[in-house]
């Protein structure tokens, strides 16, 4: 029975190491109303793939613009510097590293498969 717990723990680790999937804006007007899925490419050894949400107010149109895409951020700090136009007003710029965590304008979504696998491995080990 301990093998079952190890199996679920293994699944949780595998899920965390699989390529990151993010939502990417699929329109050009800055509304980001159409999204598509994209698998993020791996970065250099000091970087990790991350999903970006960048929201800013356009200086010319005064319209709130949203950018969502895959980026590479520094592993040791989790930092990514958004490219800013000095004329635009920055509202939000953050990254996250869970699959599709940039689908909404929030970085709190966790990978459900990883959480379920981890909880099951703990429960099974307690039962045994």
Coordinates of N, CA and C in Angstrom, one line a residue:
X1 N 0.8 -1.2 0.0 CA 0.0 0.0 0.0 C 0.9 1.3 0.0
X2 N 2.0 1.2 0.6 CA 2.9 2.3 0.6 C 3.3 2.7 -0.9
X3 N 3.2 1.7 -1.8 CA 3.6 2.0 -3.2 C 2.6 2.9 -3.8
X4 N 1.3 2.8 -3.4 CA 0.3 3.7 -3.9 C 0.6 5.2 -3.5
X5 N 1.0 5.4 -2.2 CA 1.3 6.7 -1.7 C 2.5 7.3 -2.5
X6 N 3.5 6.4 -2.8 CA 4.7 6.9 -3.5 C 4.2 7.2 -5.0
X7 N 3.3 6.4 -5.5 CA 2.9 6.7 -6.9 C 2.2 8.1 -7.0
X8 N 1.3 8.4 -6.0 CA 0.6 9.7 -6.1 C 1.6 10.8 -5.8
X9 N 2.6 10.6 -5.0 CA 3.6 11.6 -4.8 C 4.4 11.8 -6.0
X10 N 4.7 10.7 -6.7 CA 5.4 10.8 -8.0 C 4.6 11.6 -9.0
X11 N 3.3 11.4 -9.1 CA 2.5 12.1 -10.0 C 2.5 13.6 -9.7
X12 N 2.5 14.0 -8.5 CA 2.6 15.4 -8.1 C 3.9 16.0 -8.5
X13 N 5.0 15.3 -8.4 CA 6.3 15.8 -8.8 C 6.4 15.9 -10.3
X14 N 5.8 14.9 -11.0 CA 5.8 15.0 -12.5 C 5.0 16.1 -13.0
X15 N 3.9 16.4 -12.4 CA 3.0 17.5 -12.9 C 3.7 18.8 -12.7
X16 N 4.5 19.0 -11.6 CA 5.2 20.2 -11.4 C 6.3 20.4 -12.4
X17 N 6.9 19.3 -12.9 CA 8.0 19.5 -13.8 C 7.7 19.5 -15.3
X18 N 6.4 19.3 -15.7 CA 6.0 19.3 -17.1 C 6.0 20.8 -17.5
X19 N 6.1 21.0 -18.8 CA 6.1 22.3 -19.4 C 4.9 23.1 -19.0
X20 N 5.2 24.4 -18.7 CA 4.2 25.3 -18.3 C 3.3 25.7 -19.4
X21 N 2.0 25.8 -19.1 CA 1.0 26.3 -20.1 C 0.4 27.6 -19.6
X22 N 0.3 28.5 -20.5 CA -0.2 29.9 -20.2 C -1.3 30.3 -21.2
X23 N -2.1 31.2 -20.8 CA -3.0 31.9 -21.7 C -2.3 33.0 -22.4
X24 N -2.6 33.2 -23.7 CA -2.0 34.3 -24.5 C -3.1 35.1 -25.2
X25 N -3.0 36.4 -25.2 CA -4.0 37.2 -25.8 C -3.9 36.9 -27.3
X26 N -5.1 36.7 -27.9 CA -5.2 36.4 -29.3 C -5.9 37.5 -30.1
X27 N -5.8 38.7 -29.6 CA -6.4 39.9 -30.4 C -5.4 41.0 -30.3
X28 N -5.6 42.0 -31.2 CA -4.6 43.1 -31.3 C -5.0 44.4 -30.7
X29 N -6.2 44.4 -30.2 CA -6.8 45.7 -29.7 C -6.5 46.0 -28.2
X30 N -5.7 45.1 -27.6 CA -5.4 45.3 -26.2 C -6.4 44.9 -25.2
X31 N -7.6 44.4 -25.6 CA -8.6 44.0 -24.7 C -8.4 42.7 -24.1
X32 N -7.7 41.8 -24.8 CA -7.4 40.5 -24.4 C -8.6 39.7 -24.1
X33 N -9.6 39.9 -25.0 CA -10.9 39.2 -24.8 C -10.9 37.8 -25.4
X34 N -10.0 37.6 -26.4 CA -9.8 36.3 -27.0 C -8.5 35.7 -26.5
X35 N -8.5 34.5 -25.9 CA -7.3 33.9 -25.4 C -7.1 32.6 -26.1
X36 N -5.8 32.2 -26.2 CA -5.5 30.9 -26.7 C -4.4 30.3 -25.7
X37 N -4.3 28.9 -25.8 CA -3.4 28.2 -24.9 C -2.0 28.2 -25.6
X38 N -1.0 28.3 -24.8 CA 0.4 28.2 -25.3 C 1.3 27.5 -24.3
X39 N 2.2 26.6 -24.8 CA 3.2 26.0 -24.0 C 4.4 26.9 -24.0
X40 N 4.9 27.2 -22.8 CA 6.0 28.1 -22.7 C 7.3 27.4 -23.0
X41 N 8.2 28.1 -23.8 CA 9.5 27.5 -24.0 C 10.4 27.6 -22.7
X42 N 11.3 26.7 -22.5 CA 12.2 26.8 -21.4 C 13.2 27.9 -21.6
X43 N 13.7 28.5 -20.6 CA 14.6 29.6 -20.7 C 16.1 29.1 -20.4
X44 N 16.9 30.1 -20.2 CA 18.3 29.8 -19.9 C 18.4 29.1 -18.5
X45 N 19.5 28.7 -18.1 CA 19.6 27.9 -16.8 C 19.3 28.8 -15.6
X46 N 19.5 30.1 -15.7 CA 19.1 31.0 -14.5 C 17.7 31.5 -14.6
X47 N 16.9 31.0 -15.5 CA 15.6 31.5 -15.7 C 14.6 30.4 -15.7
X48 N 13.3 30.7 -15.5 CA 12.2 29.7 -15.6 C 11.0 30.3 -16.4
X49 N 10.3 29.4 -17.0 CA 9.1 29.9 -17.7 C 8.1 30.4 -16.7
X50 N 7.3 31.4 -17.1 CA 6.3 32.0 -16.3 C 5.2 32.6 -17.2
X51 N 4.0 32.7 -16.6 CA 2.9 33.3 -17.3 C 2.9 34.8 -16.8
X52 N 2.7 35.7 -17.7 CA 2.6 37.1 -17.4 C 1.2 37.7 -17.6
X53 N 0.9 38.6 -16.6 CA -0.3 39.5 -16.8 C 0.3 40.9 -16.6
X54 N 0.1 41.7 -17.7 CA 0.6 43.1 -17.7 C -0.6 43.9 -18.0
X55 N -1.0 44.8 -17.1 CA -2.2 45.7 -17.3 C -1.7 47.1 -17.2
X56 N -2.0 47.9 -18.2 CA -1.5 49.3 -18.2 C -2.6 50.2 -18.9
X57 N -2.5 51.5 -18.7 CA -3.4 52.5 -19.3 C -2.7 53.1 -20.4
X58 N -3.2 53.0 -21.6 CA -2.6 53.6 -22.8 C -2.6 55.2 -22.7
X59 N -1.5 55.8 -22.9 CA -1.4 57.3 -22.8 C -2.2 58.0 -23.8
X60 N -2.3 57.5 -25.0 CA -3.0 58.1 -26.1 C -4.5 58.0 -26.0
X61 N -5.0 56.7 -25.8 CA -6.4 56.4 -25.9 C -7.0 56.5 -24.5
X62 N -6.2 56.5 -23.4 CA -6.7 56.4 -22.0 C -7.4 55.1 -21.7
X63 N -7.2 54.1 -22.6 CA -7.9 52.8 -22.5 C -7.0 51.8 -21.7
X64 N -7.6 51.0 -20.8 CA -6.9 50.0 -20.1 C -6.5 48.9 -21.1
X65 N -5.3 48.5 -21.1 CA -4.8 47.5 -22.0 C -4.3 46.3 -21.2
X66 N -4.5 45.1 -21.8 CA -4.0 43.9 -21.1 C -3.1 43.1 -22.0
X67 N -2.0 42.6 -21.4 CA -1.1 41.7 -22.2 C -0.9 40.4 -21.4
X68 N -1.1 39.3 -22.0 CA -0.9 38.0 -21.3 C -0.1 37.1 -22.3
X69 N 1.0 36.6 -21.7 CA 1.9 35.8 -22.6 C 2.8 35.0 -21.7
X70 N 3.6 34.1 -22.4 CA 4.7 33.4 -21.7 C 6.0 34.3 -21.7
X71 N 6.7 34.3 -20.5 CA 7.9 35.0 -20.4 C 8.9 34.1 -19.6
X72 N 10.1 34.5 -19.6 CA 11.1 33.9 -18.7 C 11.6 34.8 -17.6
X73 N 11.4 34.4 -16.4 CA 11.8 35.2 -15.3 C 13.0 34.6 -14.5
X74 N 13.7 35.4 -13.7 CA 14.8 34.9 -13.0 C 14.4 33.9 -11.9
X75 N 15.0 32.7 -11.9 CA 14.7 31.6 -10.9 C 14.9 32.1 -9.5
X76 N 16.0 32.7 -9.2 CA 16.3 33.0 -7.8 C 15.5 34.1 -7.2
X77 N 14.9 35.0 -8.0 CA 14.1 36.1 -7.4 C 12.7 36.0 -7.9
X78 N 12.4 35.2 -8.9 CA 11.0 35.2 -9.4 C 10.6 36.5 -10.1
X79 N 11.6 37.3 -10.5 CA 11.4 38.7 -11.0 C 11.4 38.7 -12.5
X80 N 10.5 39.5 -13.0 CA 10.4 39.7 -14.4 C 10.1 41.2 -14.6
X81 N 10.9 41.9 -15.4 CA 10.7 43.4 -15.6 C 9.8 43.6 -16.8
X82 N 8.6 44.1 -16.6 CA 7.7 44.4 -17.7 C 8.3 45.6 -18.6
X83 N 8.2 45.4 -19.9 CA 8.7 46.5 -20.7 C 7.6 47.6 -20.7
X84 N 8.1 48.8 -20.2 CA 7.2 49.9 -20.0 C 7.4 51.0 -21.0
X85 N 6.4 51.6 -21.5 CA 6.4 52.8 -22.3 C 6.3 53.9 -21.3
X86 N 7.2 54.9 -21.2 CA 7.1 56.0 -20.2 C 5.8 56.8 -20.3
X87 N 5.2 56.7 -21.5 CA 3.9 57.5 -21.6 C 2.7 56.8 -21.0
X88 N 2.8 55.4 -20.8 CA 1.7 54.7 -20.3 C 1.7 54.6 -18.8
X89 N 0.6 54.4 -18.2 CA 0.5 54.3 -16.8 C 0.4 52.8 -16.4
X90 N 1.4 52.3 -15.7 CA 1.5 50.9 -15.3 C 0.4 50.7 -14.2
X91 N -0.4 49.6 -14.3 CA -1.4 49.2 -13.3 C -0.9 48.0 -12.6
X92 N -0.7 46.9 -13.4 CA -0.2 45.6 -12.8 C 0.8 45.0 -13.7
X93 N 1.7 44.3 -13.1 CA 2.7 43.5 -13.9 C 3.1 42.4 -12.9
X94 N 2.7 41.2 -13.2 CA 3.2 40.1 -12.3 C 3.2 38.8 -13.1
X95 N 3.9 37.8 -12.6 CA 4.1 36.5 -13.2 C 3.7 35.5 -12.2
X96 N 3.3 34.3 -12.7 CA 3.0 33.1 -11.9 C 3.5 31.9 -12.7
X97 N 3.6 30.8 -12.0 CA 4.2 29.6 -12.6 C 3.3 28.3 -12.5
X98 N 2.0 28.5 -12.4 CA 1.1 27.3 -12.4 C 0.4 27.4 -13.8
X99 N 0.0 26.2 -14.3 CA -0.7 26.1 -15.6 C -1.9 27.0 -15.6
X100 N -2.0 27.9 -16.7 CA -3.1 28.8 -16.9 C -3.4 29.7 -15.8
X101 N -2.4 30.0 -15.0 CA -2.6 30.9 -13.8 C -2.9 32.4 -14.3
X102 N -2.6 32.7 -15.5 CA -2.9 34.1 -16.0 C -4.2 34.1 -16.8
X103 N -5.1 33.1 -16.6 CA -6.3 33.1 -17.3 C -7.2 34.2 -16.9
X104 N -7.3 34.4 -15.6 CA -8.1 35.5 -15.0 C -7.0 36.6 -14.6
X105 N -7.4 37.7 -14.1 CA -6.4 38.7 -13.7 C -6.0 38.5 -12.3
X106 N -5.6 37.2 -12.0 CA -5.2 36.8 -10.6 C -4.1 35.8 -10.8
X107 N -3.2 35.8 -9.8 CA -2.1 34.8 -9.8 C -2.2 33.8 -8.7
X108 N -3.4 33.5 -8.3 CA -3.6 32.6 -7.2 C -4.1 31.2 -7.6
X109 N -4.3 31.0 -8.8 CA -4.8 29.7 -9.2 C -3.7 28.6 -9.1
X110 N -4.0 27.5 -8.5 CA -3.0 26.4 -8.4 C -3.4 25.3 -9.3
X111 N -2.4 24.5 -9.7 CA -2.6 23.3 -10.5 C -3.4 22.3 -9.7
X112 N -4.6 22.0 -10.2 CA -5.5 21.1 -9.5 C -5.0 19.7 -9.4
X113 N -4.4 19.2 -10.5 CA -3.9 17.9 -10.6 C -2.8 17.7 -9.5
X114 N -1.9 18.6 -9.4 CA -0.8 18.5 -8.4 C -1.3 18.5 -7.0
X115 N -2.3 19.3 -6.7 CA -2.9 19.4 -5.4 C -3.6 18.1 -5.0
X116 N -4.4 17.6 -6.0 CA -5.1 16.4 -5.7 C -4.1 15.2 -5.5
X117 N -3.1 15.1 -6.3 CA -2.1 14.1 -6.2 C -1.4 14.1 -4.8
X118 N -1.1 15.3 -4.4 CA -0.4 15.5 -3.1 C -1.3 15.1 -2.0
X119 N -2.6 15.6 -2.0 CA -3.5 15.2 -0.9 C -3.8 13.8 -0.9
X120 N -4.0 13.1 -2.0 CA -4.2 11.7 -2.0 C -3.0 10.9 -1.5
X121 N -1.8 11.4 -1.8 CA -0.6 10.7 -1.3 C -0.5 10.8 0.2
X122 N -0.9 11.9 0.8 CA -0.9 12.1 2.2 C -2.0 11.2 2.9
X123 N -3.2 11.3 2.3 CA -4.3 10.5 2.9 C -4.0 9.0 2.8
X124 N -3.5 8.5 1.7 CA -3.2 7.1 1.6 C -2.1 6.7 2.6
X125 N -1.1 7.5 2.8 CA 0.0 7.2 3.7 C -0.6 7.2 5.2
X126 N -1.5 8.0 5.5 CA -2.1 8.0 6.8 C -3.0 6.8 7.1
X127 N -3.7 6.3 6.0 CA -4.6 5.1 6.1 C -3.7 3.9 6.3
X128 N -2.6 3.8 5.7 CA -1.7 2.7 5.8 C -1.0 2.7 7.0

